[in-house]
XYZ file of C-alpha atoms in Angstrom:
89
model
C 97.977 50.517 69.196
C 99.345 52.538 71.979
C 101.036 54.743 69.961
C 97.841 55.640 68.126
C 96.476 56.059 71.316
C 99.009 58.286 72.345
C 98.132 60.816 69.333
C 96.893 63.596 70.109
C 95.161 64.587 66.527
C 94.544 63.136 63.131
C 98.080 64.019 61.775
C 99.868 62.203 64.551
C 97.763 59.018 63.837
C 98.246 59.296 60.061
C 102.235 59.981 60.752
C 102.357 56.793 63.070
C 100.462 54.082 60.758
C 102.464 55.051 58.101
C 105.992 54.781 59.813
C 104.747 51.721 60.509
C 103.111 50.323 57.492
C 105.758 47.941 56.466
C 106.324 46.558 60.321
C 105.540 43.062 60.453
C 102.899 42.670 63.318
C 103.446 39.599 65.634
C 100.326 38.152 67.574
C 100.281 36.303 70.782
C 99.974 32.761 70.988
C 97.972 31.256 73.985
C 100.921 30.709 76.041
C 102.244 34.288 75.451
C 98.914 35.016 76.815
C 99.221 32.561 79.861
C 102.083 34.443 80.579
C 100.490 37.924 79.978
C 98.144 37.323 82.607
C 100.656 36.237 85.504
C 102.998 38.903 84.831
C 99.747 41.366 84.855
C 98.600 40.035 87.902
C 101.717 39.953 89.707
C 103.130 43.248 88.718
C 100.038 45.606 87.977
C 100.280 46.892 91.850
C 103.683 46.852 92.533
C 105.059 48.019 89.356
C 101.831 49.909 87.567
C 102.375 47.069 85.074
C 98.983 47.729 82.719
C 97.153 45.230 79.820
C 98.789 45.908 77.541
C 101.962 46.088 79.013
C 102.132 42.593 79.906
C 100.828 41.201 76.254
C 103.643 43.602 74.820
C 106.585 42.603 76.954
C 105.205 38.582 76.685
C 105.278 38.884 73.149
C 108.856 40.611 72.976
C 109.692 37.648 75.079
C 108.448 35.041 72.969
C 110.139 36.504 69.833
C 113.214 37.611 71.619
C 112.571 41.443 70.888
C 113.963 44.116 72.894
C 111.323 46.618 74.021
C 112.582 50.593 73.657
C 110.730 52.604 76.262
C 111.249 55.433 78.693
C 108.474 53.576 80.394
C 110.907 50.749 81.771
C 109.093 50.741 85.306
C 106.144 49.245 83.431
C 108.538 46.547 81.914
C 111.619 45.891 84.128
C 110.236 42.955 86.201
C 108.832 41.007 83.403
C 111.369 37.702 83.397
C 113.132 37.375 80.624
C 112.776 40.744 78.943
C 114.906 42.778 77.330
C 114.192 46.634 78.396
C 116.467 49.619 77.093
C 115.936 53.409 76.663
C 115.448 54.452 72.986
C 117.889 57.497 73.074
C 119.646 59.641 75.791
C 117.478 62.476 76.282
């Protein structure tokens, strides 16, 4: 969803659904969620940590993904959580 966001006309949003149109989508349980909400509320003035952040890097967490940002500020001090750059720019 935050890629969709992110685009910045029709094209780019039709582009991005269908790279992803075979991804498997995970959902958060309610202890992903649990989670979601202390790491938001512990990191959202410190570390700019937003919503969504916090669900995204809980539910990495929870299915031992990695999460491939250049956004790691956002991420870094969520426990557990696997942060890396997707390419050297």
């Amino acid at each position: 969803m935050e890629l969709i966001q992110g685009a910045r006309k029709l094209e780019e949003q039709r582009q991005i659904e269908a790279f992803f149109s075979g991804a498997q989508l995970l959902w958060p349980d309610q202890d992903a969620c649990r989670k979601a909400f202390d790491s938001f509320a512990r990191l959202y003035l410190s570390h700019g940590t937003g919503i969504l952040d916090a669900l995204i890097g809980q539910i990495a967490v929870a299915s031992g993904g990695i999460i491939y940002t250049f956004n790691q500020n956002h991420y870094e001090a969520i426990d557990d959580l696997q942060v890396r750059e997707p390419y050297v720019r």
